């Protein structure tokens, strides 16, 4: 996708605590861990509101694919924001304060968009910080799903996250169409968990004459499969399909080149690998060709792609004229609807300040090593015929991100999960038997991977 990745090969002696420690010592990104607050084992065991735990008692947090942990910058940024609000009130909309890490409120969404654009491989004007994932999907589908008499189907993942499924279903129904006939679910071959690129392309061929849009996840939340976004996008567009991507599990996890790949639109949340907090503000990408505003017919007659419009999508130069003549911000900003929550933007900008110190290329390089080490340790000294689990995430690093989905034999999920929780290891489970393990390069270590596998295999042995 951004250049083929090679999987690290670990020697037999790598299965030791000392070897894991040596990998940590050689890690050029190891200092980023100090910029996060790792939940302590003691706090995880209590039901009382508590202060952050001591660094000497950290949990092993492998749940960044569900909710990233808190960057220390959040407190600093939030304090600056609260001080701005309390000291100058409404003037915070238009005043840049010295020594504040945040721009004036009217420019804060652009501050976030500029940082996010580097994460998703886009121009700042192609990205907007706004809304939440499902709301943004609805707004984008309202603009990009234009069914006709002959082209009306939407191709999607067979095991789409409920948000995507519900959103697509509702837009098909909005046009008085039958969802059962017009939702085309693409699934793996029998007995497989991975959906091959060839399978997706064959579905595009099969439904090219009747499909209007393709919407897939960049990374499938259950299996952890990373799709070949570039190839699929190019092929679908050659068949006259509009192409959108849900990047909830890809944002902040893998390298993306949305502009270069010519993606039509995309949406993502920022609370997983993005670490912006539970329910944090999301983001959208709209390719520059869809965000153009044409004033050739006159200053009061702009021509632009239809979308659901709102006040905040209007150009700042005329936003406060209040003349009800909508002149959209060129680019993705013109798809904004409401005045965004400054508090949410503050948390998002704080999280993005960490990403601003590195690159997705460097993070991805460490992530590939971490995940390969996890896979190596899980499979070491196990026999495929007798082991009590299977890794259903692709082994190819080009087809996965940080997450490995480990499918346990029936009846083991809750026992294993309880053992991990009691050991202070946080990862999530998905019925009927999957443990999703996501070592995040910003704050997880090779030693944590080693300790996890030790506890995991101990849990299996005692079950």
CSV table of C-alpha atoms in Angstrom, one decimal:
chain,number,residue,atom,x,y,z
A,1,UNK,CA,0.0,0.0,0.0
A,2,UNK,CA,2.8,2.5,0.9
A,3,UNK,CA,5.6,0.1,-0.1
A,4,UNK,CA,5.7,-3.5,0.8
A,5,UNK,CA,6.7,-4.3,4.4
A,6,UNK,CA,8.9,-7.2,5.4
A,7,UNK,CA,8.1,-9.2,8.5
A,8,UNK,CA,10.9,-9.3,11.1
A,9,UNK,CA,12.3,-12.8,11.7
A,10,UNK,CA,13.1,-13.5,15.4
A,11,UNK,CA,15.6,-16.2,16.4
A,12,UNK,CA,14.8,-19.0,18.9
A,13,UNK,CA,16.5,-17.1,21.7
A,14,UNK,CA,14.0,-14.2,21.3
A,15,UNK,CA,11.6,-16.0,23.5
A,16,UNK,CA,13.1,-14.6,26.7
A,17,UNK,CA,12.6,-11.7,29.0
A,18,UNK,CA,16.1,-10.5,28.4
A,19,UNK,CA,15.7,-10.5,24.7
A,20,UNK,CA,12.5,-8.5,25.0
A,21,UNK,CA,14.3,-6.0,27.2
A,22,UNK,CA,17.1,-5.7,24.6
A,23,UNK,CA,14.4,-4.8,22.0
A,24,UNK,CA,13.0,-2.1,24.2
A,25,UNK,CA,16.5,-0.7,24.9
A,26,UNK,CA,17.1,-0.4,21.1
A,27,UNK,CA,13.7,1.1,20.4
A,28,UNK,CA,14.1,4.7,19.1
A,29,UNK,CA,10.5,5.5,20.0
A,30,UNK,CA,10.7,4.3,23.6
A,31,UNK,CA,10.5,7.8,25.1
A,32,UNK,CA,6.9,8.3,23.9
A,33,UNK,CA,5.7,6.0,26.6
A,34,UNK,CA,6.5,8.6,29.1
A,35,UNK,CA,4.0,11.0,27.5
A,36,UNK,CA,1.1,8.8,28.5
A,37,UNK,CA,-0.6,7.8,31.7
A,38,UNK,CA,-0.6,4.0,32.0
A,39,UNK,CA,-3.5,2.8,34.1
A,40,UNK,CA,-2.2,1.1,37.3
A,41,UNK,CA,-3.1,-2.4,38.4
A,42,UNK,CA,-4.2,-1.0,41.7
A,43,UNK,CA,-6.7,1.4,40.1
A,44,UNK,CA,-8.0,-1.3,37.8
A,45,UNK,CA,-8.9,-3.4,40.9
A,46,UNK,CA,-10.7,-0.6,42.7
A,47,UNK,CA,-14.2,0.8,42.3
A,48,UNK,CA,-13.3,4.2,43.6
A,49,UNK,CA,-12.4,7.3,41.7
A,50,UNK,CA,-8.6,7.4,41.9
A,51,UNK,CA,-5.6,9.4,40.9
A,52,UNK,CA,-3.4,8.0,38.1
A,53,UNK,CA,-1.4,5.0,39.3
A,54,UNK,CA,2.3,5.0,40.0
A,55,UNK,CA,4.7,4.1,37.2
A,56,UNK,CA,6.0,1.2,39.3
A,57,UNK,CA,2.6,-0.5,39.1
A,58,UNK,CA,1.5,-0.2,35.5
A,59,UNK,CA,-1.0,-2.5,33.8
A,60,UNK,CA,-0.3,-4.0,30.4
A,61,UNK,CA,-2.7,-2.0,28.2
A,62,UNK,CA,-3.3,-3.7,24.9
A,63,UNK,CA,-6.7,-2.2,24.2
A,64,UNK,CA,-5.8,0.8,22.1
A,65,UNK,CA,-7.9,-0.7,19.3
A,66,UNK,CA,-10.9,0.1,21.5
A,67,UNK,CA,-9.8,3.1,23.6
A,68,UNK,CA,-6.4,4.6,23.7
A,69,UNK,CA,-4.9,5.7,27.0
A,70,UNK,CA,-4.7,9.4,28.1
A,71,UNK,CA,-1.7,11.5,26.9
A,72,UNK,CA,-0.3,13.7,29.7
A,73,UNK,CA,-0.7,16.6,27.3
A,74,UNK,CA,-4.5,16.5,27.8
A,75,UNK,CA,-4.2,18.0,31.3
A,76,UNK,CA,-2.0,20.9,30.1
A,77,UNK,CA,-4.2,21.6,27.1
A,78,UNK,CA,-7.4,21.4,29.1
A,79,UNK,CA,-6.0,23.8,31.7
A,80,UNK,CA,-5.1,26.3,29.0
A,81,UNK,CA,-8.6,26.0,27.5
A,82,UNK,CA,-10.4,26.4,30.9
A,83,UNK,CA,-8.2,29.4,31.7
A,84,UNK,CA,-9.1,31.0,28.3
A,85,UNK,CA,-12.8,30.5,28.9
A,86,UNK,CA,-12.7,31.8,32.4
A,87,UNK,CA,-10.4,34.8,31.7
A,88,UNK,CA,-11.8,36.2,28.5
A,89,UNK,CA,-15.1,34.4,27.9
A,90,UNK,CA,-16.5,34.9,24.4
A,91,UNK,CA,-13.4,36.7,23.3
A,92,UNK,CA,-11.7,33.3,23.2
A,93,UNK,CA,-13.3,32.8,19.7
A,94,UNK,CA,-11.1,35.4,18.2
A,95,UNK,CA,-8.1,35.9,20.5
A,96,UNK,CA,-4.7,34.1,20.2
A,97,UNK,CA,-3.2,34.0,23.7
A,98,UNK,CA,0.5,33.9,24.2
A,99,UNK,CA,1.9,30.7,25.8
A,100,UNK,CA,-1.3,28.8,24.9
A,101,UNK,CA,-0.8,25.6,22.9
A,102,UNK,CA,-4.2,26.2,21.3
A,103,UNK,CA,-5.3,28.6,18.6
A,104,UNK,CA,-8.4,30.9,19.0
A,105,UNK,CA,-11.6,28.9,19.0
A,106,UNK,CA,-12.6,29.9,15.5
A,107,UNK,CA,-9.3,28.3,14.2
A,108,UNK,CA,-9.1,25.3,16.5
A,109,UNK,CA,-10.8,22.8,14.1
A,110,UNK,CA,-8.2,23.9,11.5
A,111,UNK,CA,-5.4,23.3,14.0
A,112,UNK,CA,-6.7,19.7,14.5
A,113,UNK,CA,-7.3,19.1,10.8
A,114,UNK,CA,-3.7,20.2,9.9
A,115,UNK,CA,-2.3,17.6,12.3
A,116,UNK,CA,-4.7,14.9,11.2
A,117,UNK,CA,-4.0,15.4,7.6
A,118,UNK,CA,-0.4,14.2,8.2
A,119,UNK,CA,-1.8,11.0,9.8
A,120,UNK,CA,-4.1,10.2,6.9
A,121,UNK,CA,-1.9,11.4,4.0
A,122,UNK,CA,-3.9,14.4,2.8
A,123,UNK,CA,-3.8,18.1,2.3
A,124,UNK,CA,-5.0,20.0,5.4
A,125,UNK,CA,-7.9,21.4,3.2
A,126,UNK,CA,-9.1,17.8,2.5
A,127,UNK,CA,-9.6,17.1,6.2
A,128,UNK,CA,-12.1,18.4,8.8
A,129,UNK,CA,-12.3,17.7,12.5
A,130,UNK,CA,-16.0,17.4,13.2
A,131,UNK,CA,-18.7,15.3,14.7
A,132,UNK,CA,-18.4,11.6,15.5
A,133,UNK,CA,-17.9,8.6,13.3
A,134,UNK,CA,-21.5,7.6,12.7
A,135,UNK,CA,-22.7,11.2,12.3
A,136,UNK,CA,-20.0,11.8,9.8
A,137,UNK,CA,-20.8,8.7,7.9
A,138,UNK,CA,-24.4,9.9,7.6
A,139,UNK,CA,-23.3,13.3,6.4
A,140,UNK,CA,-20.9,11.9,3.8
A,141,UNK,CA,-23.4,9.3,2.5
A,142,UNK,CA,-26.0,12.1,2.1
A,143,UNK,CA,-23.6,13.7,-0.3
A,144,UNK,CA,-22.0,10.8,-2.0
A,145,UNK,CA,-24.7,8.2,-2.2
A,146,UNK,CA,-26.8,9.2,-5.3
A,147,UNK,CA,-28.7,6.1,-6.4
A,148,UNK,CA,-30.2,6.1,-9.9
A,149,UNK,CA,-32.7,3.8,-11.5
A,150,UNK,CA,-30.0,1.5,-12.6
A,151,UNK,CA,-27.1,2.1,-10.1
A,152,UNK,CA,-28.3,1.9,-6.5
A,153,UNK,CA,-26.5,-0.8,-4.7
A,154,UNK,CA,-23.9,-0.3,-1.9
A,155,UNK,CA,-21.1,-2.9,-1.6
A,156,UNK,CA,-19.9,-3.4,2.0
A,157,UNK,CA,-18.1,-5.7,4.4
A,158,UNK,CA,-20.1,-8.8,5.5
A,159,UNK,CA,-19.2,-8.2,9.1
A,160,UNK,CA,-19.4,-4.4,9.1
A,161,UNK,CA,-19.4,-2.7,12.5
A,162,UNK,CA,-23.0,-1.9,13.4
A,163,UNK,CA,-22.6,1.8,12.9
A,164,UNK,CA,-21.7,1.3,9.2
A,165,UNK,CA,-24.4,-1.3,8.7
A,166,UNK,CA,-27.1,0.9,10.3
A,167,UNK,CA,-26.0,4.0,8.4
A,168,UNK,CA,-26.0,2.3,5.0
A,169,UNK,CA,-29.3,0.5,5.7
A,170,UNK,CA,-31.0,3.8,6.6
A,171,UNK,CA,-29.7,5.7,3.6
A,172,UNK,CA,-31.0,3.0,1.3
A,173,UNK,CA,-34.3,3.1,3.0
A,174,UNK,CA,-34.3,7.0,2.8
A,175,UNK,CA,-34.4,6.6,-0.9
A,176,UNK,CA,-37.4,4.2,-0.6
A,177,UNK,CA,-35.2,1.3,-1.7
A,178,UNK,CA,-35.1,-2.3,-0.3
A,179,UNK,CA,-32.0,-2.8,1.9
A,180,UNK,CA,-32.0,-6.5,1.4
A,181,UNK,CA,-31.7,-6.1,-2.3
A,182,UNK,CA,-29.3,-3.2,-2.3
A,183,UNK,CA,-26.8,-4.0,0.5
A,184,UNK,CA,-24.3,-6.3,-1.1
A,185,UNK,CA,-22.2,-8.0,1.6
A,186,UNK,CA,-18.7,-9.2,0.7
A,187,UNK,CA,-17.4,-12.0,2.9
A,188,UNK,CA,-14.6,-14.5,2.9
A,189,UNK,CA,-14.5,-17.8,1.2
A,190,UNK,CA,-15.9,-20.8,3.2
A,191,UNK,CA,-13.5,-21.7,6.1
A,192,UNK,CA,-11.5,-18.5,5.8
A,193,UNK,CA,-11.4,-15.3,7.9
A,194,UNK,CA,-9.6,-13.1,5.4
A,195,UNK,CA,-11.4,-11.5,2.5
A,196,UNK,CA,-8.9,-11.5,-0.4
A,197,UNK,CA,-8.5,-8.5,-2.6
A,198,UNK,CA,-9.4,-10.7,-5.6
A,199,UNK,CA,-12.7,-11.6,-3.9
A,200,UNK,CA,-13.6,-7.9,-3.5
A,201,UNK,CA,-12.6,-7.1,-7.1
A,202,UNK,CA,-14.8,-9.9,-8.3
A,203,UNK,CA,-17.8,-8.5,-6.4
A,204,UNK,CA,-17.1,-5.1,-8.0
A,205,UNK,CA,-17.1,-6.8,-11.4
A,206,UNK,CA,-20.3,-8.7,-10.7
A,207,UNK,CA,-22.3,-5.6,-9.5
A,208,UNK,CA,-20.6,-2.9,-11.5
A,209,UNK,CA,-23.7,-2.1,-13.6
A,210,UNK,CA,-26.0,-1.9,-10.6
A,211,UNK,CA,-23.8,-0.5,-7.8
A,212,UNK,CA,-23.4,3.2,-6.9
A,213,UNK,CA,-21.0,3.1,-4.0
A,214,UNK,CA,-18.4,0.9,-2.2
A,215,UNK,CA,-17.9,1.5,1.6
A,216,UNK,CA,-15.4,-0.7,3.4
A,217,UNK,CA,-13.4,-0.6,6.6
A,218,UNK,CA,-9.7,0.2,6.2
A,219,UNK,CA,-9.1,-2.4,8.9
A,220,UNK,CA,-11.8,-5.0,9.7
A,221,UNK,CA,-12.5,-4.6,13.4
A,222,UNK,CA,-13.1,-8.3,14.2
A,223,UNK,CA,-10.3,-10.0,12.2
A,224,UNK,CA,-7.9,-7.1,12.1
A,225,UNK,CA,-7.4,-7.4,8.3
A,226,UNK,CA,-6.0,-4.3,6.6
A,227,UNK,CA,-7.5,-4.0,3.1
A,228,UNK,CA,-5.5,-2.9,0.0
A,229,UNK,CA,-7.1,0.5,-0.1
A,230,UNK,CA,-5.2,1.8,-3.1
A,231,UNK,CA,-5.9,-1.2,-5.3
A,232,UNK,CA,-9.5,-1.5,-4.4
A,233,UNK,CA,-10.2,2.2,-4.7
A,234,UNK,CA,-8.6,2.4,-8.2
A,235,UNK,CA,-10.5,-0.6,-9.5
A,236,UNK,CA,-13.9,0.4,-8.1
A,237,UNK,CA,-13.6,3.8,-9.5
A,238,UNK,CA,-12.7,2.4,-12.9
A,239,UNK,CA,-16.1,0.7,-12.8
A,240,UNK,CA,-17.8,4.0,-12.0
A,241,UNK,CA,-18.3,3.4,-8.3
A,242,UNK,CA,-17.9,6.1,-5.6
A,243,UNK,CA,-15.5,4.8,-3.0
A,244,UNK,CA,-15.5,5.6,0.7
A,245,UNK,CA,-13.6,4.1,3.7
A,246,UNK,CA,-14.3,3.8,7.4
A,247,UNK,CA,-10.9,4.3,8.9
A,248,UNK,CA,-11.9,3.8,12.6
A,249,UNK,CA,-9.2,1.1,13.1
A,250,UNK,CA,-6.8,2.4,10.5
A,251,UNK,CA,-6.4,6.0,11.7
A,252,UNK,CA,-3.2,6.4,13.8
A,253,UNK,CA,-2.5,2.7,13.2
A,254,UNK,CA,-1.2,2.3,9.6
A,255,UNK,CA,0.2,4.6,6.9
A,256,UNK,CA,-2.5,6.1,4.8
A,257,UNK,CA,-2.2,8.1,1.5
A,258,UNK,CA,-5.8,9.1,1.0
A,259,UNK,CA,-5.0,11.9,-1.5
A,260,UNK,CA,-2.6,10.0,-3.6
A,261,UNK,CA,-4.9,6.9,-3.6
A,262,UNK,CA,-7.7,9.2,-5.0
A,263,UNK,CA,-10.2,8.1,-2.3
A,264,UNK,CA,-13.5,9.9,-2.7
A,265,UNK,CA,-14.3,10.2,1.0
A,266,UNK,CA,-13.4,8.7,4.4
A,267,UNK,CA,-14.4,9.0,8.1
A,268,UNK,CA,-12.7,8.0,11.3
A,269,UNK,CA,-12.9,8.2,15.1
A,270,UNK,CA,-10.0,9.5,17.1
A,271,UNK,CA,-10.4,7.6,20.4
A,272,UNK,CA,-8.7,4.3,19.5
A,273,UNK,CA,-5.2,4.6,18.2
A,274,UNK,CA,-5.7,8.4,18.2
A,275,UNK,CA,-5.9,8.6,22.0
A,276,UNK,CA,-8.2,11.6,22.1
A,277,UNK,CA,-10.6,10.3,24.7
A,278,UNK,CA,-13.9,8.3,24.9
A,279,UNK,CA,-16.4,9.6,22.3
A,280,UNK,CA,-13.8,12.1,21.0
A,281,UNK,CA,-14.4,14.2,18.0
A,282,UNK,CA,-14.0,12.5,14.7
A,283,UNK,CA,-12.6,13.4,11.3
A,284,UNK,CA,-13.5,13.3,7.7
A,285,UNK,CA,-11.6,13.3,4.4
A,286,UNK,CA,-13.1,14.7,1.2
A,287,UNK,CA,-10.8,14.6,-1.9
A,288,UNK,CA,-10.0,18.0,-3.2
A,289,UNK,CA,-12.0,17.5,-6.4
A,290,UNK,CA,-15.2,17.1,-4.4
A,291,UNK,CA,-14.5,20.2,-2.2
A,292,UNK,CA,-14.1,22.7,-5.0
A,293,UNK,CA,-16.3,25.9,-4.9
A,294,UNK,CA,-17.0,27.5,-8.3
A,295,UNK,CA,-17.8,31.3,-8.3
A,296,UNK,CA,-17.8,31.6,-12.1
A,297,UNK,CA,-21.5,32.5,-12.1
A,298,UNK,CA,-20.9,35.3,-9.6
A,299,UNK,CA,-20.0,35.9,-5.9
A,300,UNK,CA,-23.5,35.1,-4.7
A,301,UNK,CA,-24.0,32.0,-6.8
A,302,UNK,CA,-21.4,29.4,-5.7
A,303,UNK,CA,-21.5,26.0,-7.3
A,304,UNK,CA,-20.4,23.1,-5.1
A,305,UNK,CA,-21.1,19.5,-4.4
A,306,UNK,CA,-24.4,19.0,-2.7
A,307,UNK,CA,-24.2,18.2,1.0
A,308,UNK,CA,-26.2,18.7,4.2
A,309,UNK,CA,-25.2,22.2,5.0
A,310,UNK,CA,-24.8,24.1,8.3
A,311,UNK,CA,-23.5,27.4,9.5
A,312,UNK,CA,-20.1,26.3,10.5
A,313,UNK,CA,-19.4,25.0,7.0
A,314,UNK,CA,-19.6,28.6,5.7
A,315,UNK,CA,-16.5,30.6,4.8
A,316,UNK,CA,-15.2,32.5,7.9
A,317,UNK,CA,-14.9,35.7,5.8
A,318,UNK,CA,-18.7,35.9,5.5
A,319,UNK,CA,-19.8,33.6,8.3
A,320,UNK,CA,-20.9,36.5,10.6
A,321,UNK,CA,-22.7,38.5,8.0
A,322,UNK,CA,-25.8,36.4,8.8
A,323,UNK,CA,-27.3,37.0,5.4
A,324,UNK,CA,-28.2,33.3,4.9
A,325,UNK,CA,-26.2,33.1,1.7
A,326,UNK,CA,-24.2,29.9,2.1
A,327,UNK,CA,-20.7,30.1,0.8
A,328,UNK,CA,-18.9,26.9,1.8
A,329,UNK,CA,-15.3,26.7,2.9
A,330,UNK,CA,-13.4,25.1,0.0
A,331,UNK,CA,-12.5,21.5,0.8
A,332,UNK,CA,-13.6,19.2,3.6
A,333,UNK,CA,-14.3,22.2,5.9
A,334,UNK,CA,-17.3,23.0,3.9
A,335,UNK,CA,-18.9,19.8,5.0
A,336,UNK,CA,-19.0,20.9,8.7
A,337,UNK,CA,-22.4,21.6,10.1
A,338,UNK,CA,-22.3,22.8,13.7
A,339,UNK,CA,-20.1,24.9,15.9
A,340,UNK,CA,-17.7,22.2,17.3
A,341,UNK,CA,-17.2,21.5,20.9
A,342,UNK,CA,-14.0,23.4,22.0
A,343,UNK,CA,-13.6,21.0,24.9
A,344,UNK,CA,-13.5,18.0,22.5
A,345,UNK,CA,-11.2,19.8,20.2
A,346,UNK,CA,-8.9,20.5,23.1
A,347,UNK,CA,-8.5,16.8,23.9
A,348,UNK,CA,-8.0,16.0,20.2
A,349,UNK,CA,-5.3,18.7,19.8
A,350,UNK,CA,-3.6,17.4,22.9
A,351,UNK,CA,-3.5,13.9,21.5
A,352,UNK,CA,-2.4,15.1,18.1
A,353,UNK,CA,0.5,17.0,19.7
A,354,UNK,CA,2.1,13.6,20.4
A,355,UNK,CA,1.7,12.5,16.8
A,356,UNK,CA,3.2,15.8,15.6
A,357,UNK,CA,6.5,14.7,17.2
A,358,UNK,CA,6.9,11.7,15.0
A,359,UNK,CA,5.6,10.2,11.8
A,360,UNK,CA,3.3,7.4,10.8
A,361,UNK,CA,6.2,5.8,8.9
A,362,UNK,CA,8.3,5.5,12.1
A,363,UNK,CA,5.3,4.4,14.2
A,364,UNK,CA,4.4,1.8,11.6
A,365,UNK,CA,7.9,0.4,11.6
A,366,UNK,CA,7.8,-0.2,15.3
A,367,UNK,CA,4.3,-1.6,15.1
A,368,UNK,CA,5.3,-4.2,12.6
A,369,UNK,CA,8.1,-5.3,14.9
A,370,UNK,CA,5.8,-5.4,18.0
A,371,UNK,CA,3.0,-7.4,16.2
A,372,UNK,CA,5.5,-9.8,14.6
A,373,UNK,CA,7.1,-10.4,18.0
A,374,UNK,CA,3.6,-11.1,19.5
A,375,UNK,CA,2.9,-13.6,16.7
A,376,UNK,CA,6.3,-15.3,17.1
A,377,UNK,CA,5.8,-15.8,20.8
A,378,UNK,CA,2.2,-17.0,20.4
A,379,UNK,CA,3.1,-19.6,17.9
A,380,UNK,CA,6.4,-20.7,19.4
A,381,UNK,CA,6.4,-24.3,20.7
A,382,UNK,CA,2.8,-24.9,19.7
A,383,UNK,CA,1.5,-27.5,17.3
A,384,UNK,CA,-1.2,-26.3,14.8
A,385,UNK,CA,-3.2,-29.5,15.4
A,386,UNK,CA,-3.3,-29.4,19.2
A,387,UNK,CA,-3.1,-25.7,20.2
A,388,UNK,CA,-6.2,-24.2,21.7
A,389,UNK,CA,-6.3,-21.0,19.5
A,390,UNK,CA,-5.9,-19.7,16.0
A,391,UNK,CA,-4.7,-16.3,14.9
A,392,UNK,CA,-7.4,-15.2,12.4
A,393,UNK,CA,-5.5,-11.9,11.5
A,394,UNK,CA,-3.4,-12.2,8.3
A,395,UNK,CA,0.2,-13.1,8.9
A,396,UNK,CA,1.4,-10.7,6.2
A,397,UNK,CA,2.3,-7.4,7.8
A,398,UNK,CA,1.0,-5.6,4.7
A,399,UNK,CA,-2.5,-7.0,5.5
A,400,UNK,CA,-2.8,-6.1,9.2
A,401,UNK,CA,-2.1,-3.3,11.6
A,402,UNK,CA,-1.3,-3.5,15.3
A,403,UNK,CA,-4.1,-5.9,16.2
A,404,UNK,CA,-4.0,-9.7,16.3
A,405,UNK,CA,-7.3,-11.4,16.7
A,406,UNK,CA,-6.9,-14.7,18.6
A,407,UNK,CA,-9.7,-17.2,18.2
A,408,UNK,CA,-10.0,-19.5,21.1
A,409,UNK,CA,-11.5,-23.0,21.2
A,410,UNK,CA,-15.2,-23.0,22.4
A,411,UNK,CA,-15.7,-22.4,26.1
A,412,UNK,CA,-12.3,-20.7,26.8
A,413,UNK,CA,-13.0,-17.0,26.2
A,414,UNK,CA,-14.3,-16.0,29.6
A,415,UNK,CA,-11.8,-18.1,31.6
A,416,UNK,CA,-8.8,-16.7,29.7
A,417,UNK,CA,-10.1,-13.1,29.8
A,418,UNK,CA,-10.6,-13.3,33.6
A,419,UNK,CA,-7.0,-14.6,34.0
A,420,UNK,CA,-5.7,-11.8,31.9
A,421,UNK,CA,-7.7,-9.2,33.8
A,422,UNK,CA,-6.5,-10.5,37.2
A,423,UNK,CA,-3.0,-10.2,35.9
A,424,UNK,CA,-3.5,-6.5,35.1
A,425,UNK,CA,-3.6,-7.1,31.3
A,426,UNK,CA,-6.2,-5.2,29.4
A,427,UNK,CA,-7.4,-6.4,26.0
A,428,UNK,CA,-10.9,-6.9,24.8
A,429,UNK,CA,-12.9,-9.9,23.8
A,430,UNK,CA,-15.5,-10.4,21.0
A,431,UNK,CA,-18.0,-13.2,21.1
A,432,UNK,CA,-18.0,-16.1,20.5
A,433,UNK,CA,-14.3,-16.6,21.2
A,434,UNK,CA,-11.9,-13.8,20.0
A,435,UNK,CA,-9.4,-12.0,22.1
A,436,UNK,CA,-8.2,-8.8,20.3
A,437,UNK,CA,-4.6,-7.9,21.3
A,438,UNK,CA,-3.3,-4.6,20.1
A,439,UNK,CA,0.3,-3.5,21.1
A,440,UNK,CA,0.4,0.2,20.3
A,441,UNK,CA,3.8,1.6,19.3
A,442,UNK,CA,3.4,4.9,21.1
A,443,UNK,CA,3.2,3.4,24.5
A,444,UNK,CA,3.5,-0.4,24.5
A,445,UNK,CA,6.8,-2.4,24.8
A,446,UNK,CA,8.3,-5.7,23.7
A,447,UNK,CA,8.6,-6.7,27.4
A,448,UNK,CA,4.8,-6.2,27.8
A,449,UNK,CA,4.3,-8.5,24.7
A,450,UNK,CA,6.5,-11.1,26.3
A,451,UNK,CA,4.6,-11.0,29.6
A,452,UNK,CA,1.2,-11.1,27.9
A,453,UNK,CA,2.1,-14.3,26.0
A,454,UNK,CA,3.4,-15.9,29.2
A,455,UNK,CA,0.1,-15.1,31.0
A,456,UNK,CA,-2.0,-16.1,28.0
A,457,UNK,CA,-0.4,-19.5,27.6
A,458,UNK,CA,-0.6,-20.0,31.4
A,459,UNK,CA,-4.3,-19.3,31.2
A,460,UNK,CA,-4.8,-21.8,28.4
A,461,UNK,CA,-2.8,-24.4,30.3
A,462,UNK,CA,-5.0,-24.1,33.4
A,463,UNK,CA,-8.3,-24.0,31.6
